[in-house]
């Protein structure tokens, strides 16, 4: 394998960056500084160092992506940009998204080339929790919250939802809260809604049914106007990661998930 590719898949993220680092003399192969990105190395036996730290070869890759609203979770779409449009071409080979988020939903989306990892996070028996932050038109009283927590019907012929956790942070009027949020950018709130009650909070679910959060909240009379996934299992979205950006998961973060 080429040295620049080794570094790109193992940790540096793009071949361009890998090549720059190699040319700058930051990379050693078996103790010797190498400044030629194209040399062939043996990924399983050669010792590669970046700034004197050994780089482990990672065939499996795991990315955290901060999905912005407005893109589709799919590889290709005739009418819309997709989550893959945000990835550098060096990084998309063989990777796929773990689960999906709606076009208007923001937040944490994982990518990998590791089928077992995907299965472990997605298989219903493991009940991996996903936490969402929402703004919704409507209000949530004690009874609504209990229904959400205990299981609720979200579609004819569908099983009740599994127990969930709901945490309300704030109630108010849309008009008052508009200043604090950028939800108006994603949804055309008509002026007739300006006096409506609005609620924001967190809903944590352990399933992954289509539009589940929106449908659960709709069942208690709340219309979601903003949705962001905050965490999956023990992994929380890195808030320093700007919308539309991605980074590799650290070894520790991968371990938290499997
Ligand atoms: N629930 C939804 O309603 N939408 C998402 O994108 C994710 C969970």
PDB file of C-alpha atoms and ligand atoms in Angstrom:
ATOM      1  CA  UNK A   1       0.000   0.000   0.000  1.00  0.00           C
ATOM      2  CA  UNK A   2       1.188   3.546  -0.700  1.00  0.00           C
ATOM      3  CA  UNK A   3       2.439   5.456   2.313  1.00  0.00           C
ATOM      4  CA  UNK A   4       0.050   8.378   1.777  1.00  0.00           C
ATOM      5  CA  UNK A   5      -2.903   5.995   1.536  1.00  0.00           C
ATOM      6  CA  UNK A   6      -1.823   4.161   4.695  1.00  0.00           C
ATOM      7  CA  UNK A   7      -1.816   7.428   6.623  1.00  0.00           C
ATOM      8  CA  UNK A   8      -5.090   8.604   5.106  1.00  0.00           C
ATOM      9  CA  UNK A   9      -7.001   5.445   6.012  1.00  0.00           C
ATOM     10  CA  UNK A  10      -5.274   4.996   9.354  1.00  0.00           C
ATOM     11  CA  UNK A  11      -5.626   8.458  10.732  1.00  0.00           C
ATOM     12  CA  UNK A  12      -4.864  11.570   8.749  1.00  0.00           C
ATOM     13  CA  UNK A  13      -8.123  11.605   6.812  1.00  0.00           C
ATOM     14  CA  UNK A  14      -7.167  12.927   3.395  1.00  0.00           C
ATOM     15  CA  UNK A  15      -4.406  11.894   1.062  1.00  0.00           C
ATOM     16  CA  UNK A  16      -3.594  15.533   0.429  1.00  0.00           C
ATOM     17  CA  UNK A  17      -2.877  16.124   4.127  1.00  0.00           C
ATOM     18  CA  UNK A  18      -0.943  12.847   4.305  1.00  0.00           C
ATOM     19  CA  UNK A  19       1.205  13.893   1.363  1.00  0.00           C
ATOM     20  CA  UNK A  20       1.896  17.296   2.939  1.00  0.00           C
ATOM     21  CA  UNK A  21       2.976  15.726   6.220  1.00  0.00           C
ATOM     22  CA  UNK A  22       5.198  13.230   4.429  1.00  0.00           C
ATOM     23  CA  UNK A  23       6.841  15.958   2.353  1.00  0.00           C
ATOM     24  CA  UNK A  24       7.374  18.013   5.494  1.00  0.00           C
ATOM     25  CA  UNK A  25       9.433  15.145   6.922  1.00  0.00           C
ATOM     26  CA  UNK A  26       7.002  14.281   9.706  1.00  0.00           C
ATOM     27  CA  UNK A  27       6.713  10.615   8.791  1.00  0.00           C
ATOM     28  CA  UNK A  28       9.144   7.759   9.392  1.00  0.00           C
ATOM     29  CA  UNK A  29       9.089   4.257   7.969  1.00  0.00           C
ATOM     30  CA  UNK A  30      11.038   1.770  10.087  1.00  0.00           C
ATOM     31  CA  UNK A  31      12.868   4.630  11.808  1.00  0.00           C
ATOM     32  CA  UNK A  32      13.821   6.502   8.643  1.00  0.00           C
ATOM     33  CA  UNK A  33      12.279   9.812   7.564  1.00  0.00           C
ATOM     34  CA  UNK A  34      10.570   9.330   4.211  1.00  0.00           C
ATOM     35  CA  UNK A  35       9.499  12.300   2.105  1.00  0.00           C
ATOM     36  CA  UNK A  36       8.131  10.405  -0.887  1.00  0.00           C
ATOM     37  CA  UNK A  37       4.359   9.872  -0.495  1.00  0.00           C
ATOM     38  CA  UNK A  38       4.104   7.226  -3.208  1.00  0.00           C
ATOM     39  CA  UNK A  39       6.492   4.651  -1.757  1.00  0.00           C
ATOM     40  CA  UNK A  40       5.004   1.246  -1.114  1.00  0.00           C
ATOM     41  CA  UNK A  41       4.945   0.026   2.467  1.00  0.00           C
ATOM     42  CA  UNK A  42       3.837  -3.246   4.055  1.00  0.00           C
ATOM     43  CA  UNK A  43       0.951  -2.152   6.208  1.00  0.00           C
ATOM     44  CA  UNK A  44       1.052  -5.202   8.470  1.00  0.00           C
ATOM     45  CA  UNK A  45       4.779  -5.326   9.193  1.00  0.00           C
ATOM     46  CA  UNK A  46       6.424  -1.927   8.582  1.00  0.00           C
ATOM     47  CA  UNK A  47       6.504   0.526  11.479  1.00  0.00           C
ATOM     48  CA  UNK A  48       5.102   3.872  10.463  1.00  0.00           C
ATOM     49  CA  UNK A  49       5.530   6.885  12.737  1.00  0.00           C
ATOM     50  CA  UNK A  50       3.977  10.325  12.553  1.00  0.00           C
ATOM     51  CA  UNK A  51       5.825  12.907  14.669  1.00  0.00           C
ATOM     52  CA  UNK A  52       7.576   9.982  16.376  1.00  0.00           C
ATOM     53  CA  UNK A  53       4.321   8.251  17.371  1.00  0.00           C
ATOM     54  CA  UNK A  54       3.570   4.859  15.897  1.00  0.00           C
ATOM     55  CA  UNK A  55       0.474   4.893  13.682  1.00  0.00           C
ATOM     56  CA  UNK A  56      -1.630   1.734  13.928  1.00  0.00           C
ATOM     57  CA  UNK A  57      -3.004   0.450  10.653  1.00  0.00           C
ATOM     58  CA  UNK A  58      -6.749   0.752  10.653  1.00  0.00           C
ATOM     59  CA  UNK A  59      -8.511  -1.149   7.935  1.00  0.00           C
ATOM     60  CA  UNK A  60     -11.768  -0.315   9.578  1.00  0.00           C
ATOM     61  CA  UNK A  61     -12.782   3.306   9.573  1.00  0.00           C
ATOM     62  CA  UNK A  62     -15.326   5.123  11.705  1.00  0.00           C
ATOM     63  CA  UNK A  63     -16.412   8.708  11.198  1.00  0.00           C
ATOM     64  CA  UNK A  64     -18.548  11.092  13.166  1.00  0.00           C
ATOM     65  CA  UNK A  65     -20.417  13.496  10.879  1.00  0.00           C
ATOM     66  CA  UNK A  66     -22.292  16.616  11.967  1.00  0.00           C
ATOM     67  CA  UNK A  67     -25.181  16.444   9.549  1.00  0.00           C
ATOM     68  CA  UNK A  68     -26.665  19.771   8.550  1.00  0.00           C
ATOM     69  CA  UNK A  69     -30.332  20.123   7.599  1.00  0.00           C
ATOM     70  CA  UNK A  70     -31.129  20.004   3.907  1.00  0.00           C
ATOM     71  CA  UNK A  71     -29.232  16.901   2.826  1.00  0.00           C
ATOM     72  CA  UNK A  72     -30.501  13.395   2.276  1.00  0.00           C
ATOM     73  CA  UNK A  73     -29.054  10.364   4.064  1.00  0.00           C
ATOM     74  CA  UNK A  74     -28.337   8.394   0.908  1.00  0.00           C
ATOM     75  CA  UNK A  75     -25.452   7.848  -1.449  1.00  0.00           C
ATOM     76  CA  UNK A  76     -27.129   9.545  -4.399  1.00  0.00           C
ATOM     77  CA  UNK A  77     -30.229  11.585  -4.968  1.00  0.00           C
ATOM     78  CA  UNK A  78     -31.488  13.110  -8.184  1.00  0.00           C
ATOM     79  CA  UNK A  79     -32.769  16.314  -6.588  1.00  0.00           C
ATOM     80  CA  UNK A  80     -30.887  16.889  -3.365  1.00  0.00           C
ATOM     81  CA  UNK A  81     -27.394  16.990  -1.977  1.00  0.00           C
ATOM     82  CA  UNK A  82     -26.581  13.947   0.093  1.00  0.00           C
ATOM     83  CA  UNK A  83     -24.483  13.345   3.187  1.00  0.00           C
ATOM     84  CA  UNK A  84     -21.758  11.861   0.969  1.00  0.00           C
ATOM     85  CA  UNK A  85     -21.321  15.196  -0.794  1.00  0.00           C
ATOM     86  CA  UNK A  86     -19.621  16.441   2.391  1.00  0.00           C
ATOM     87  CA  UNK A  87     -16.938  13.747   2.313  1.00  0.00           C
ATOM     88  CA  UNK A  88     -13.584  13.997   0.621  1.00  0.00           C
ATOM     89  CA  UNK A  89     -13.348  11.489  -2.212  1.00  0.00           C
ATOM     90  CA  UNK A  90     -10.397   9.788  -0.470  1.00  0.00           C
ATOM     91  CA  UNK A  91     -12.623   8.885   2.452  1.00  0.00           C
ATOM     92  CA  UNK A  92     -15.793   7.522   0.892  1.00  0.00           C
ATOM     93  CA  UNK A  93     -14.465   4.304  -0.532  1.00  0.00           C
ATOM     94  CA  UNK A  94     -16.507   1.468   0.967  1.00  0.00           C
ATOM     95  CA  UNK A  95     -18.107   3.495   3.719  1.00  0.00           C
ATOM     96  CA  UNK A  96     -21.815   3.701   4.487  1.00  0.00           C
ATOM     97  CA  UNK A  97     -23.970   5.570   6.969  1.00  0.00           C
ATOM     98  CA  UNK A  98     -25.076   3.858  10.171  1.00  0.00           C
ATOM     99  CA  UNK A  99     -28.841   4.426  10.280  1.00  0.00           C
ATOM    100  CA  UNK A 100     -30.271   7.594   8.844  1.00  0.00           C
ATOM    101  CA  UNK A 101     -31.585  11.016   9.696  1.00  0.00           C
ATOM    102  CA  UNK A 102     -34.396  12.847   7.902  1.00  0.00           C
ATOM    103  CA  UNK A 103     -33.524  15.565   5.431  1.00  0.00           C
ATOM    104  CA  UNK A 104     -34.398  18.310   7.909  1.00  0.00           C
ATOM    105  CA  UNK A 105     -32.765  16.643  10.937  1.00  0.00           C
ATOM    106  CA  UNK A 106     -29.315  17.741  12.066  1.00  0.00           C
ATOM    107  CA  UNK A 107     -26.727  16.173  14.282  1.00  0.00           C
ATOM    108  CA  UNK A 108     -24.761  13.025  14.871  1.00  0.00           C
ATOM    109  CA  UNK A 109     -24.526  10.536  12.019  1.00  0.00           C
ATOM    110  CA  UNK A 110     -21.912   7.784  11.941  1.00  0.00           C
ATOM    111  CA  UNK A 111     -20.172   6.313   8.929  1.00  0.00           C
ATOM    112  CA  UNK A 112     -18.078   3.179   8.713  1.00  0.00           C
ATOM    113  CA  UNK A 113     -16.920   0.373   6.460  1.00  0.00           C
ATOM    114  CA  UNK A 114     -17.403  -2.104   9.316  1.00  0.00           C
ATOM    115  CA  UNK A 115     -20.569  -4.177   8.903  1.00  0.00           C
ATOM    116  CA  UNK A 116     -20.354  -5.643  12.430  1.00  0.00           C
ATOM    117  CA  UNK A 117     -20.192  -2.176  13.954  1.00  0.00           C
ATOM    118  CA  UNK A 118     -23.264  -1.167  11.964  1.00  0.00           C
ATOM    119  CA  UNK A 119     -25.098  -4.310  13.071  1.00  0.00           C
ATOM    120  CA  UNK A 120     -24.212  -3.809  16.725  1.00  0.00           C
ATOM    121  CA  UNK A 121     -25.600  -0.302  16.726  1.00  0.00           C
ATOM    122  CA  UNK A 122     -28.650  -0.948  14.607  1.00  0.00           C
ATOM    123  CA  UNK A 123     -29.902  -4.346  15.752  1.00  0.00           C
ATOM    124  CA  UNK A 124     -33.126  -3.830  17.737  1.00  0.00           C
ATOM    125  CA  UNK A 125     -32.157  -6.355  20.431  1.00  0.00           C
ATOM    126  CA  UNK A 126     -29.323  -4.146  21.641  1.00  0.00           C
ATOM    127  CA  UNK A 127     -31.621  -1.181  22.380  1.00  0.00           C
ATOM    128  CA  UNK A 128     -28.916   1.404  21.729  1.00  0.00           C
ATOM    129  CA  UNK A 129     -30.226   4.748  22.959  1.00  0.00           C
ATOM    130  CA  UNK A 130     -30.363   7.746  20.643  1.00  0.00           C
ATOM    131  CA  UNK A 131     -30.927  11.136  22.171  1.00  0.00           C
ATOM    132  CA  UNK A 132     -32.606  13.937  20.211  1.00  0.00           C
ATOM    133  CA  UNK A 133     -33.027  17.600  20.973  1.00  0.00           C
ATOM    134  CA  UNK A 134     -36.276  19.017  19.655  1.00  0.00           C
ATOM    135  CA  UNK A 135     -38.346  22.147  19.353  1.00  0.00           C
ATOM    136  CA  UNK A 136     -42.029  21.498  18.778  1.00  0.00           C
ATOM    137  CA  UNK A 137     -45.173  23.544  18.426  1.00  0.00           C
ATOM    138  CA  UNK A 138     -47.488  22.388  21.197  1.00  0.00           C
ATOM    139  CA  UNK A 139     -47.152  21.587  24.870  1.00  0.00           C
ATOM    140  CA  UNK A 140     -46.437  18.497  26.920  1.00  0.00           C
ATOM    141  CA  UNK A 141     -48.309  17.903  30.132  1.00  0.00           C
ATOM    142  CA  UNK A 142     -47.581  15.241  32.721  1.00  0.00           C
ATOM    143  CA  UNK A 143     -49.859  12.723  31.015  1.00  0.00           C
ATOM    144  CA  UNK A 144     -48.245  13.274  27.602  1.00  0.00           C
ATOM    145  CA  UNK A 145     -44.817  12.761  29.108  1.00  0.00           C
ATOM    146  CA  UNK A 146     -45.923   9.516  30.768  1.00  0.00           C
ATOM    147  CA  UNK A 147     -47.359   8.241  27.484  1.00  0.00           C
ATOM    148  CA  UNK A 148     -44.102   9.014  25.696  1.00  0.00           C
ATOM    149  CA  UNK A 149     -42.124   7.316  28.430  1.00  0.00           C
ATOM    150  CA  UNK A 150     -44.259   4.203  28.671  1.00  0.00           C
ATOM    151  CA  UNK A 151     -44.919   3.541  24.981  1.00  0.00           C
ATOM    152  CA  UNK A 152     -47.289   5.146  22.548  1.00  0.00           C
ATOM    153  CA  UNK A 153     -49.090   4.230  19.351  1.00  0.00           C
ATOM    154  CA  UNK A 154     -47.581   6.023  16.376  1.00  0.00           C
ATOM    155  CA  UNK A 155     -49.290   4.236  13.521  1.00  0.00           C
ATOM    156  CA  UNK A 156     -52.153   1.885  12.830  1.00  0.00           C
ATOM    157  CA  UNK A 157     -51.142  -1.737  13.143  1.00  0.00           C
ATOM    158  CA  UNK A 158     -47.733  -0.811  14.590  1.00  0.00           C
ATOM    159  CA  UNK A 159     -46.548  -1.988  17.983  1.00  0.00           C
ATOM    160  CA  UNK A 160     -46.389   0.596  20.755  1.00  0.00           C
ATOM    161  CA  UNK A 161     -43.057   2.362  20.975  1.00  0.00           C
ATOM    162  CA  UNK A 162     -40.535   1.021  23.488  1.00  0.00           C
ATOM    163  CA  UNK A 163     -40.054   2.960  26.724  1.00  0.00           C
ATOM    164  CA  UNK A 164     -38.413   6.322  26.102  1.00  0.00           C
ATOM    165  CA  UNK A 165     -37.060   9.194  28.174  1.00  0.00           C
ATOM    166  CA  UNK A 166     -38.394  12.719  27.867  1.00  0.00           C
ATOM    167  CA  UNK A 167     -36.881  15.805  29.407  1.00  0.00           C
ATOM    168  CA  UNK A 168     -38.582  19.150  28.881  1.00  0.00           C
ATOM    169  CA  UNK A 169     -36.276  22.140  29.044  1.00  0.00           C
ATOM    170  CA  UNK A 170     -38.475  25.044  28.205  1.00  0.00           C
ATOM    171  CA  UNK A 171     -42.030  26.104  27.416  1.00  0.00           C
ATOM    172  CA  UNK A 172     -42.984  29.366  25.807  1.00  0.00           C
ATOM    173  CA  UNK A 173     -44.585  31.034  22.855  1.00  0.00           C
ATOM    174  CA  UNK A 174     -43.076  30.620  19.434  1.00  0.00           C
ATOM    175  CA  UNK A 175     -42.817  34.381  19.159  1.00  0.00           C
ATOM    176  CA  UNK A 176     -40.688  34.627  22.315  1.00  0.00           C
ATOM    177  CA  UNK A 177     -38.464  31.717  21.517  1.00  0.00           C
ATOM    178  CA  UNK A 178     -37.769  32.558  17.896  1.00  0.00           C
ATOM    179  CA  UNK A 179     -34.863  34.793  18.881  1.00  0.00           C
ATOM    180  CA  UNK A 180     -33.130  31.962  20.722  1.00  0.00           C
ATOM    181  CA  UNK A 181     -33.205  29.485  17.879  1.00  0.00           C
ATOM    182  CA  UNK A 182     -32.553  29.269  14.199  1.00  0.00           C
ATOM    183  CA  UNK A 183     -35.516  27.032  13.506  1.00  0.00           C
ATOM    184  CA  UNK A 184     -37.187  29.645  11.320  1.00  0.00           C
ATOM    185  CA  UNK A 185     -34.436  29.030   8.799  1.00  0.00           C
ATOM    186  CA  UNK A 186     -35.512  25.466   8.217  1.00  0.00           C
ATOM    187  CA  UNK A 187     -39.265  25.786   8.548  1.00  0.00           C
ATOM    188  CA  UNK A 188     -41.525  28.446   7.210  1.00  0.00           C
ATOM    189  CA  UNK A 189     -43.470  29.217  10.325  1.00  0.00           C
ATOM    190  CA  UNK A 190     -46.541  31.130   9.302  1.00  0.00           C
ATOM    191  CA  UNK A 191     -47.403  34.202  11.304  1.00  0.00           C
ATOM    192  CA  UNK A 192     -50.634  32.549  12.482  1.00  0.00           C
ATOM    193  CA  UNK A 193     -48.457  30.243  14.608  1.00  0.00           C
ATOM    194  CA  UNK A 194     -46.647  33.067  16.374  1.00  0.00           C
ATOM    195  CA  UNK A 195     -48.915  32.889  19.410  1.00  0.00           C
ATOM    196  CA  UNK A 196     -48.758  29.136  19.694  1.00  0.00           C
ATOM    197  CA  UNK A 197     -47.190  27.402  22.648  1.00  0.00           C
ATOM    198  CA  UNK A 198     -43.833  25.845  21.924  1.00  0.00           C
ATOM    199  CA  UNK A 199     -41.786  23.333  23.861  1.00  0.00           C
ATOM    200  CA  UNK A 200     -38.189  22.187  23.659  1.00  0.00           C
ATOM    201  CA  UNK A 201     -36.423  19.270  25.252  1.00  0.00           C
ATOM    202  CA  UNK A 202     -34.764  15.913  24.768  1.00  0.00           C
ATOM    203  CA  UNK A 203     -36.358  12.661  23.705  1.00  0.00           C
ATOM    204  CA  UNK A 204     -34.277   9.506  24.038  1.00  0.00           C
ATOM    205  CA  UNK A 205     -35.425   6.409  22.173  1.00  0.00           C
ATOM    206  CA  UNK A 206     -33.943   2.975  21.685  1.00  0.00           C
ATOM    207  CA  UNK A 207     -35.540   2.082  18.377  1.00  0.00           C
ATOM    208  CA  UNK A 208     -35.102   3.442  14.893  1.00  0.00           C
ATOM    209  CA  UNK A 209     -38.485   3.554  13.212  1.00  0.00           C
ATOM    210  CA  UNK A 210     -39.077   5.946  10.369  1.00  0.00           C
ATOM    211  CA  UNK A 211     -39.654   9.555  11.568  1.00  0.00           C
ATOM    212  CA  UNK A 212     -40.019   8.066  15.039  1.00  0.00           C
ATOM    213  CA  UNK A 213     -39.382  11.170  17.123  1.00  0.00           C
ATOM    214  CA  UNK A 214     -41.672  13.314  15.000  1.00  0.00           C
ATOM    215  CA  UNK A 215     -44.398  10.677  15.070  1.00  0.00           C
ATOM    216  CA  UNK A 216     -44.118  10.141  18.825  1.00  0.00           C
ATOM    217  CA  UNK A 217     -44.426  13.833  19.507  1.00  0.00           C
ATOM    218  CA  UNK A 218     -47.238  14.161  16.992  1.00  0.00           C
ATOM    219  CA  UNK A 219     -49.156  11.482  18.903  1.00  0.00           C
ATOM    220  CA  UNK A 220     -49.228  13.821  21.878  1.00  0.00           C
ATOM    221  CA  UNK A 221     -50.169  16.853  19.787  1.00  0.00           C
ATOM    222  CA  UNK A 222     -46.714  18.332  19.208  1.00  0.00           C
ATOM    223  CA  UNK A 223     -45.430  19.312  15.796  1.00  0.00           C
ATOM    224  CA  UNK A 224     -41.641  19.086  15.576  1.00  0.00           C
ATOM    225  CA  UNK A 225     -40.066  22.118  13.946  1.00  0.00           C
ATOM    226  CA  UNK A 226     -36.423  21.385  14.754  1.00  0.00           C
ATOM    227  CA  UNK A 227     -34.643  18.116  15.437  1.00  0.00           C
ATOM    228  CA  UNK A 228     -31.042  17.308  16.194  1.00  0.00           C
ATOM    229  CA  UNK A 229     -29.473  13.998  17.218  1.00  0.00           C
ATOM    230  CA  UNK A 230     -27.192  14.592  20.164  1.00  0.00           C
ATOM    231  CA  UNK A 231     -25.916  11.137  20.991  1.00  0.00           C
ATOM    232  CA  UNK A 232     -25.873   7.467  20.107  1.00  0.00           C
ATOM    233  CA  UNK A 233     -25.231   5.169  23.052  1.00  0.00           C
ATOM    234  CA  UNK A 234     -22.336   6.647  25.026  1.00  0.00           C
ATOM    235  CA  UNK A 235     -21.113   8.741  22.117  1.00  0.00           C
ATOM    236  CA  UNK A 236     -22.069  12.425  22.076  1.00  0.00           C
ATOM    237  CA  UNK A 237     -21.772  14.720  19.066  1.00  0.00           C
ATOM    238  CA  UNK A 238     -18.544  16.693  19.268  1.00  0.00           C
ATOM    239  CA  UNK A 239     -19.887  20.236  19.340  1.00  0.00           C
ATOM    240  CA  UNK A 240     -16.570  21.588  18.060  1.00  0.00           C
ATOM    241  CA  UNK A 241     -17.322  19.758  14.829  1.00  0.00           C
ATOM    242  CA  UNK A 242     -19.059  22.287  12.595  1.00  0.00           C
ATOM    243  CA  UNK A 243     -22.153  21.365  10.634  1.00  0.00           C
ATOM    244  CA  UNK A 244     -21.188  19.604   7.420  1.00  0.00           C
ATOM    245  CA  UNK A 245     -17.845  18.459   8.861  1.00  0.00           C
ATOM    246  CA  UNK A 246     -16.639  15.008   9.849  1.00  0.00           C
ATOM    247  CA  UNK A 247     -13.784  13.446  11.731  1.00  0.00           C
ATOM    248  CA  UNK A 248     -12.540   9.995  12.576  1.00  0.00           C
ATOM    249  CA  UNK A 249     -13.704   8.495  15.828  1.00  0.00           C
ATOM    250  CA  UNK A 250     -10.931   7.961  18.323  1.00  0.00           C
ATOM    251  CA  UNK A 251     -10.166   4.421  19.440  1.00  0.00           C
ATOM    252  CA  UNK A 252     -11.802   5.232  22.777  1.00  0.00           C
ATOM    253  CA  UNK A 253     -14.980   6.454  21.071  1.00  0.00           C
ATOM    254  CA  UNK A 254     -15.195   3.293  18.969  1.00  0.00           C
ATOM    255  CA  UNK A 255     -14.818   1.208  22.140  1.00  0.00           C
ATOM    256  CA  UNK A 256     -17.657   3.125  23.783  1.00  0.00           C
ATOM    257  CA  UNK A 257     -19.976   1.978  21.049  1.00  0.00           C
ATOM    258  CA  UNK A 258     -19.137  -1.707  20.736  1.00  0.00           C
TER     259      UNK A 258
HETATM  260  N1  LIG B   1     -36.781  10.615  14.332  1.00  0.00           N
HETATM  261  C1  LIG B   1     -37.277  11.441  13.383  1.00  0.00           C
HETATM  262  O1  LIG B   1     -38.451  11.757  13.395  1.00  0.00           O
HETATM  263  N2  LIG B   1     -36.430  11.915  12.475  1.00  0.00           N
HETATM  264  C2  LIG B   1     -35.120  11.636  12.430  1.00  0.00           C
HETATM  265  O2  LIG B   1     -34.393  12.120  11.561  1.00  0.00           O
HETATM  266  C3  LIG B   1     -34.618  10.761  13.412  1.00  0.00           C
HETATM  267  C4  LIG B   1     -35.465  10.262  14.353  1.00  0.00           C
END
